[in-house]
Coordinates of C-alpha atoms and ligand atoms in Angstrom, one line a residue:
X181 CA 17.7 54.3 -31.4
X182 CA 20.4 52.1 -29.9
X183 CA 20.4 48.4 -30.9
X184 CA 21.6 46.3 -27.9
X185 CA 20.8 42.9 -29.4
X186 CA 23.5 42.5 -32.1
X187 CA 26.1 43.7 -29.6
X188 CA 25.2 44.3 -26.0
X189 CA 25.9 47.6 -24.1
X190 CA 25.9 47.7 -20.3
X191 CA 23.9 50.1 -18.0
X192 CA 26.8 52.5 -17.7
X193 CA 27.1 53.0 -21.4
X194 CA 23.4 53.4 -21.9
X195 CA 23.3 56.1 -19.3
X196 CA 26.2 57.9 -21.0
X197 CA 24.3 57.6 -24.2
X198 CA 21.2 59.1 -22.6
X199 CA 23.3 62.0 -21.0
X200 CA 24.6 63.0 -24.4
X201 CA 21.2 62.8 -26.0
X202 CA 19.8 65.1 -23.3
X203 CA 22.6 67.5 -23.8
X204 CA 21.5 68.0 -27.4
X205 CA 17.8 68.0 -26.8
X206 CA 17.1 64.5 -28.2
X207 CA 14.0 63.5 -26.2
X208 CA 13.1 59.9 -27.1
X209 CA 15.3 57.0 -26.6
X210 CA 14.3 54.1 -28.8
X211 CA 15.8 51.0 -27.2
X212 CA 16.0 48.0 -29.6
X213 CA 15.9 45.3 -27.0
X214 CA 15.3 42.1 -29.0
X215 CA 16.4 40.7 -32.3
X216 CA 17.7 37.4 -33.8
X217 CA 21.1 37.8 -32.1
X218 CA 19.9 38.2 -28.6
X219 CA 16.9 38.9 -26.2
X220 CA 18.1 41.6 -23.8
X221 CA 15.2 42.3 -21.4
X222 CA 14.4 40.1 -18.4
X223 CA 10.8 38.8 -18.6
X224 CA 9.9 37.1 -15.3
X225 CA 7.2 34.9 -16.8
X226 CA 9.5 33.6 -19.5
X227 CA 13.0 33.2 -17.9
X228 CA 14.5 31.3 -20.8
X229 CA 14.3 34.4 -23.0
X230 CA 17.4 35.6 -21.2
X231 CA 18.8 32.4 -20.0
X232 CA 18.9 30.9 -23.5
X233 CA 18.1 33.9 -25.8
X234 CA 20.7 36.3 -24.4
X235 CA 23.7 34.1 -24.9
X236 CA 25.3 33.3 -28.2
X237 CA 28.5 31.5 -29.3
X238 CA 30.0 28.0 -29.3
X239 CA 27.8 25.4 -27.5
X240 CA 24.9 27.7 -27.1
X241 CA 21.6 27.7 -29.0
X242 CA 22.6 30.9 -30.7
X243 CA 26.0 30.0 -32.1
X244 CA 28.3 32.4 -33.7
X245 CA 28.4 30.2 -36.7
X246 CA 24.9 31.4 -37.6
X247 CA 25.3 34.9 -36.0
X248 CA 28.8 36.2 -36.4
X249 CA 29.5 39.4 -34.6
X250 CA 30.5 41.1 -37.8
X251 CA 34.2 41.4 -38.1
X252 CA 34.4 40.2 -34.5
X253 CA 35.8 37.1 -32.8
X254 CA 33.7 34.0 -33.6
X255 CA 34.9 31.6 -31.0
X256 CA 33.8 33.4 -27.9
X257 CA 30.5 33.3 -26.0
X258 CA 28.7 36.7 -26.0
X259 CA 26.0 37.4 -23.4
X260 CA 24.1 40.2 -21.7
X261 CA 20.7 41.4 -20.7
X262 CA 19.1 44.0 -18.4
X263 CA 17.3 42.9 -15.3
X264 CA 13.9 44.5 -14.6
X265 CA 15.5 46.6 -11.8
X266 CA 18.2 47.9 -14.2
X267 CA 15.5 48.8 -16.7
X268 CA 13.6 50.7 -14.1
X269 CA 16.7 52.5 -13.1
X270 CA 17.5 53.5 -16.7
X271 CA 13.9 54.6 -17.4
X272 CA 14.0 56.8 -14.3
X273 CA 17.5 58.2 -15.2
X274 CA 16.1 59.1 -18.7
X275 CA 13.0 60.7 -17.3
X276 CA 15.1 62.8 -15.0
X277 CA 16.7 64.2 -18.2
X278 CA 13.3 64.7 -20.0
X279 CA 13.8 61.6 -22.2
X280 CA 11.0 59.1 -22.6
X281 CA 12.1 55.5 -23.4
X282 CA 10.5 53.6 -26.2
X283 CA 11.2 49.9 -25.9
X284 CA 11.2 47.7 -29.0
X285 CA 10.3 44.0 -29.0
X286 CA 10.9 43.1 -32.7
X287 CA 8.2 40.7 -34.0
X288 CA 7.2 38.6 -35.9
X289 CA 10.5 38.5 -37.9
X290 CA 13.9 39.2 -36.2
X291 CA 12.8 36.8 -33.4
X292 CA 15.3 33.9 -33.6
X293 CA 16.4 34.5 -29.9
X294 CA 12.8 34.1 -28.7
X295 CA 12.2 31.1 -31.0
X296 CA 15.2 29.1 -29.7
X297 CA 14.2 29.9 -26.1
X298 CA 10.6 28.7 -26.5
X299 CA 10.3 26.6 -29.6
X300 CA 7.3 24.6 -28.4
X301 CA 5.3 27.8 -27.8
X302 CA 6.3 29.7 -30.9
X303 CA 6.6 27.2 -33.8
X304 CA 4.0 25.0 -35.6
X305 CA 5.6 21.5 -35.3
X306 CA 4.2 20.6 -38.8
X307 CA 5.6 23.7 -40.4
X308 CA 8.1 22.7 -43.1
X309 CA 8.9 26.2 -44.4
X310 CA 12.6 26.9 -44.8
X311 CA 13.7 30.4 -45.3
X312 CA 16.3 33.0 -44.4
X313 CA 16.0 36.7 -43.5
X314 CA 17.9 39.3 -45.5
X315 CA 20.6 39.0 -42.8
X316 CA 20.8 35.3 -43.7
X317 CA 19.3 34.1 -40.4
X318 CA 17.3 30.9 -40.9
X319 CA 13.7 30.4 -39.7
X320 CA 13.5 33.5 -37.4
X321 CA 9.7 34.4 -37.5
X322 CA 6.9 33.9 -35.0
X323 CA 3.9 31.9 -36.2
X324 CA 0.8 34.1 -36.4
X325 CA -1.6 31.2 -36.4
X326 CA -0.8 29.7 -33.0
X327 CA -2.8 30.8 -29.9
X328 CA 0.4 30.2 -27.9
X329 CA 2.1 33.0 -29.8
X330 CA -0.5 35.4 -28.6
X331 CA -0.4 34.1 -25.0
X332 CA 3.3 34.5 -25.1
X333 CA 3.1 38.1 -26.5
X334 CA 0.4 39.0 -23.9
X335 CA 2.7 37.8 -21.1
X336 CA 5.7 39.7 -22.5
X337 CA 3.8 42.9 -23.3
X338 CA 2.2 42.9 -19.8
X339 CA 5.7 43.1 -18.2
X340 CA 7.1 45.5 -20.8
X341 CA 4.1 47.8 -20.3
X342 CA 4.6 47.8 -16.5
X343 CA 8.3 48.7 -16.9
X344 CA 8.0 51.6 -19.3
X345 CA 5.7 54.5 -18.5
X346 CA 5.9 55.9 -22.0
X347 CA 2.6 55.4 -23.9
X348 CA 4.0 53.5 -26.8
X349 CA 5.7 50.1 -27.4
X350 CA 7.5 49.4 -30.7
X351 CA 6.6 46.0 -32.1
X352 CA 9.0 45.9 -35.1
X353 CA 7.2 44.5 -38.1
X354 CA 10.2 44.9 -40.4
X355 CA 11.6 42.4 -42.9
X356 CA 9.4 39.4 -42.4
X357 CA 11.3 37.0 -44.7
X358 CA 9.8 35.6 -47.9
X359 CA 8.9 32.0 -47.4
X360 CA 8.0 32.3 -43.7
X361 CA 4.6 30.7 -43.0
X362 CA 4.5 29.2 -46.5
X363 CA 4.2 25.6 -45.4
X364 CA 2.6 25.9 -42.0
X365 CA -0.6 23.9 -41.8
X366 CA -1.6 26.2 -38.9
X367 CA -1.3 29.3 -41.1
X368 CA -3.2 27.5 -43.9
X369 CA -6.1 26.8 -41.5
X370 CA -6.0 30.3 -40.2
X371 CA -6.3 31.7 -43.7
X372 CA -9.3 29.6 -44.4
X373 CA -11.0 30.4 -41.2
X374 CA -10.6 34.2 -41.6
X375 CA -10.7 34.3 -45.4
X376 CA -7.2 35.7 -45.6
X377 CA -6.0 35.7 -49.2
X378 CA -2.3 36.5 -48.9
X379 CA 0.7 36.6 -46.7
X380 CA 0.1 40.3 -46.4
X381 CA -3.4 39.7 -45.0
X382 CA -1.9 37.2 -42.5
X383 CA 0.5 39.9 -41.4
X384 CA -2.3 42.4 -41.1
X385 CA -4.3 39.9 -39.0
X386 CA -1.2 39.4 -36.7
X387 CA -0.7 43.2 -36.1
X388 CA -4.4 43.8 -35.6
X389 CA -4.3 41.2 -32.8
X390 CA -1.1 42.4 -31.2
X391 CA -2.5 45.9 -31.3
X392 CA -5.5 44.7 -29.3
X393 CA -3.1 43.2 -26.8
X394 CA -1.3 46.5 -26.5
X395 CA -4.6 48.3 -26.0
X396 CA -5.5 45.9 -23.2
X397 CA -2.2 46.9 -21.5
X398 CA -2.9 50.6 -22.0
X399 CA -0.3 51.1 -24.8
X400 CA -0.2 52.2 -28.4
X401 CA 2.0 50.8 -31.2
X402 CA 5.0 52.1 -33.1
X403 CA 6.1 49.8 -35.9
X404 CA 8.4 50.0 -39.0
X405 CA 6.8 51.0 -42.3
X406 CA 6.2 47.4 -43.5
X407 CA 3.1 47.1 -41.2
X408 CA 1.3 49.5 -43.6
X409 CA 1.4 47.0 -46.5
X410 CA -2.2 45.9 -47.2
X411 CA -5.0 47.2 -45.1
X412 CA -3.9 46.8 -41.5
X413 CA -6.6 47.5 -38.9
X414 CA -4.6 49.7 -36.6
X415 CA -5.6 52.5 -34.3
X416 CA -5.4 56.1 -35.4
X417 CA -2.8 56.9 -32.7
X418 CA -0.4 54.2 -33.8
X419 CA 2.8 55.4 -35.4
X420 CA 4.9 54.2 -38.2
X421 CA 8.6 54.7 -38.7
X422 CA 9.6 55.1 -42.4
X423 CA 13.1 53.8 -42.9
X424 CA 13.5 52.8 -46.5
X425 CA 13.1 56.4 -47.9
X426 CA 11.5 59.7 -47.2
X427 CA 8.9 58.8 -49.9
X428 CA 7.8 55.9 -47.8
X429 CA 7.1 58.5 -45.0
X430 CA 5.2 60.8 -47.3
X431 CA 3.1 57.9 -48.4
X432 CA 2.2 57.1 -44.8
X433 CA 1.4 60.7 -44.2
X434 CA -0.9 60.7 -47.2
X435 CA -2.8 57.9 -45.6
X436 CA -3.1 60.1 -42.5
X437 CA -0.8 57.9 -40.4
X438 CA 1.3 59.4 -37.7
X439 CA 4.8 59.1 -39.1
X440 CA 8.4 59.3 -37.9
X441 CA 11.1 59.8 -40.5
X442 CA 14.1 57.6 -40.2
X443 CA 15.3 57.3 -43.8
X444 CA 18.4 55.1 -44.2
X445 CA 20.3 57.4 -46.6
X446 CA 20.3 60.2 -44.1
X447 CA 19.7 58.8 -40.6
X448 CA 21.2 55.3 -40.4
X449 CA 24.2 55.9 -38.2
X450 CA 25.3 52.3 -38.5
X451 CA 26.5 53.1 -42.0
X452 CA 30.0 54.3 -42.7
X453 CA 30.5 58.1 -42.9
X454 CA 32.5 57.7 -46.2
X455 CA 33.2 54.7 -48.2
X456 CA 36.7 53.6 -47.0
X457 CA 38.1 50.4 -45.5
X458 CA 39.5 52.6 -42.7
X459 CA 36.0 53.7 -41.6
X460 CA 34.0 51.5 -39.2
X461 CA 30.3 50.8 -39.9
X462 CA 28.1 49.0 -42.3
X463 CA 28.2 49.2 -46.1
X464 CA 24.9 47.7 -47.3
X465 CA 23.4 51.2 -47.9
X466 CA 25.0 54.5 -49.1
X467 CA 27.6 56.2 -46.8
X468 CA 26.0 58.8 -44.5
X469 CA 28.2 61.8 -43.9
X470 CA 27.4 64.3 -41.2
X471 CA 26.7 66.8 -44.0
X472 CA 24.2 64.4 -45.5
X473 CA 22.4 64.0 -42.2
X474 CA 22.4 67.8 -41.8
X475 CA 20.9 68.2 -45.2
X476 CA 17.8 66.2 -44.4
X477 CA 14.5 68.1 -44.6
X478 CA 11.7 66.0 -43.3
X479 CA 9.0 68.4 -44.6
X480 CA 6.0 69.3 -42.5
X481 CA 2.6 67.9 -41.9
X482 CA 0.5 67.4 -38.8
X483 CA 1.1 63.7 -39.3
X484 CA 4.9 64.0 -39.4
X485 CA 5.7 63.9 -35.7
X486 CA 9.4 63.4 -35.6
X487 CA 12.8 62.4 -36.9
X488 CA 14.8 59.5 -35.7
X489 CA 18.3 58.0 -36.2
X490 CA 19.2 54.3 -36.0
X491 CA 22.3 53.0 -34.5
X492 CA 22.1 49.3 -35.4
X493 CA 24.9 47.4 -33.7
X494 CA 26.1 44.5 -35.9
X495 CA 29.5 46.2 -36.4
X496 CA 29.6 48.0 -33.0
X497 CA 32.2 45.8 -31.3
X498 CA 32.9 48.3 -28.6
X499 CA 31.8 51.6 -27.1
X500 CA 34.4 53.6 -29.1
X501 CA 32.9 52.4 -32.4
X502 CA 29.4 53.2 -31.1
X503 CA 30.5 56.7 -30.1
X504 CA 32.3 57.3 -33.3
X505 CA 29.3 56.3 -35.5
X506 CA 26.9 58.4 -33.4
X507 CA 28.9 61.6 -33.0
X508 CA 28.9 64.1 -34.7
X509 CA 26.0 62.8 -36.8
X510 CA 23.7 63.0 -33.8
X511 CA 24.4 66.8 -33.5
X512 CA 23.2 67.1 -37.1
X513 CA 20.1 65.1 -36.2
X514 CA 19.3 67.5 -33.3
X515 CA 19.4 70.5 -35.6
X516 CA 17.3 68.7 -38.3
X517 CA 14.8 67.9 -35.5
X518 CA 14.5 71.4 -34.0
X519 CA 15.4 73.9 -36.7
X520 CA 13.4 75.1 -39.6
X521 CA 15.1 74.5 -42.9
X522 CA 15.5 78.3 -43.3
X523 CA 17.5 78.5 -40.1
X524 CA 20.0 75.8 -41.1
X525 CA 23.4 76.7 -42.4
X526 CA 26.0 74.1 -42.9
X527 CA 29.1 76.4 -42.6
X528 CA 27.8 77.9 -39.4
X529 CA 26.9 74.5 -38.0
X530 CA 30.4 73.2 -38.9
X531 CA 32.0 76.1 -37.1
X532 CA 29.8 75.6 -34.0
X533 CA 30.7 71.9 -34.0
X534 CA 34.4 72.6 -34.1
X535 CA 34.4 75.4 -31.5
X536 CA 31.8 74.1 -29.1
X537 CA 30.3 70.6 -29.4
X538 CA 33.3 68.5 -30.4
X539 CA 35.7 69.8 -27.8
X540 CA 33.0 69.5 -25.2
X541 CA 32.2 65.9 -26.2
X542 CA 35.9 65.1 -26.2
X543 CA 36.2 66.4 -22.6
X544 CA 33.3 64.2 -21.7
X545 CA 35.2 61.1 -22.9
X546 CA 33.2 60.7 -26.1
X547 CA 35.2 59.1 -29.0
X548 CA 33.9 61.5 -31.7
X549 CA 34.8 61.4 -35.3
X550 CA 36.3 64.6 -36.7
X551 CA 33.9 66.7 -38.9
X552 CA 34.0 65.8 -42.6
Ligands
LIG36 C1 15.2 48.1 -40.5 O1 16.2 48.7 -40.8 N1 15.0 46.8 -40.7 C2 14.1 48.8 -39.8

């Protein structure tokens, strides 16, 4: 997964990223296209999503004062999005390399960029809820009780479904902030009408409805593990991504949910390799060394359908940092994905990295980190 919302990466870099994935047999490119800090995919029916929602900084609706590029300059405007024709080009490029592209539209939380673009469609004017996400972004969540929310999502999903031939669309579902919806009269009315007793049930209602929209457009859903809270009415083919721990993944498997393992302590490549002020990357979880990634054993079950690493981009101020955080950890991911635990051998892997992979990547212009 590459996050292009927090910091934007152009077409050339995305293609290079895809080339390197193909070289090491990573066959699904999860493209995190929207978040609080920017909406990065052109939607013809909703042009303000990119006109307003893809630009942040002074004098814009997404100012750096609320969304600092972490450790980056705060007084500059940052912008960027992909046109539909660029998206088609990238999807075809990836397909030519046996990689399917999974687009993510992160809802209902992580949606500040959409909300500032279309406030009238997406907010209940009488909602007095005030809340912040774990990343400290204020009031960033779609309202699940407005018909206009579903009309909007239907329009967005129709275009996304037409652009991406892969059978799945990722709809996020992570980190809906506490306090969202709390003082929305529309949500109160919705709860009464449908006998929903808790926030969780409201979220379940929301995802059941958006899953119906996906079905109408011939797609199935991927979502982060939070969608499994409560009793969501999802389809059997829908997939969850377990990110908080391997145990969260096993729990989903027990419930006979198709599951992808993306546990933060092993597979979050936005985290530092080691705890040091000289290392780039995030520090909110534990460090993730290449060896730690290599040690991950996802287990086996017919419901465990893959492993997946996340390159969130809050601290990715340039392509060099992105390269550094991805490589060589992505080499370890490839072996975790395709080798049985019995075949794995850290010493041999380290030797092969040193002799083959790292010199090759260097020649290809990748700014790799040395092996730990
Ligand atoms: C996540 O890290 N919020 C999926």
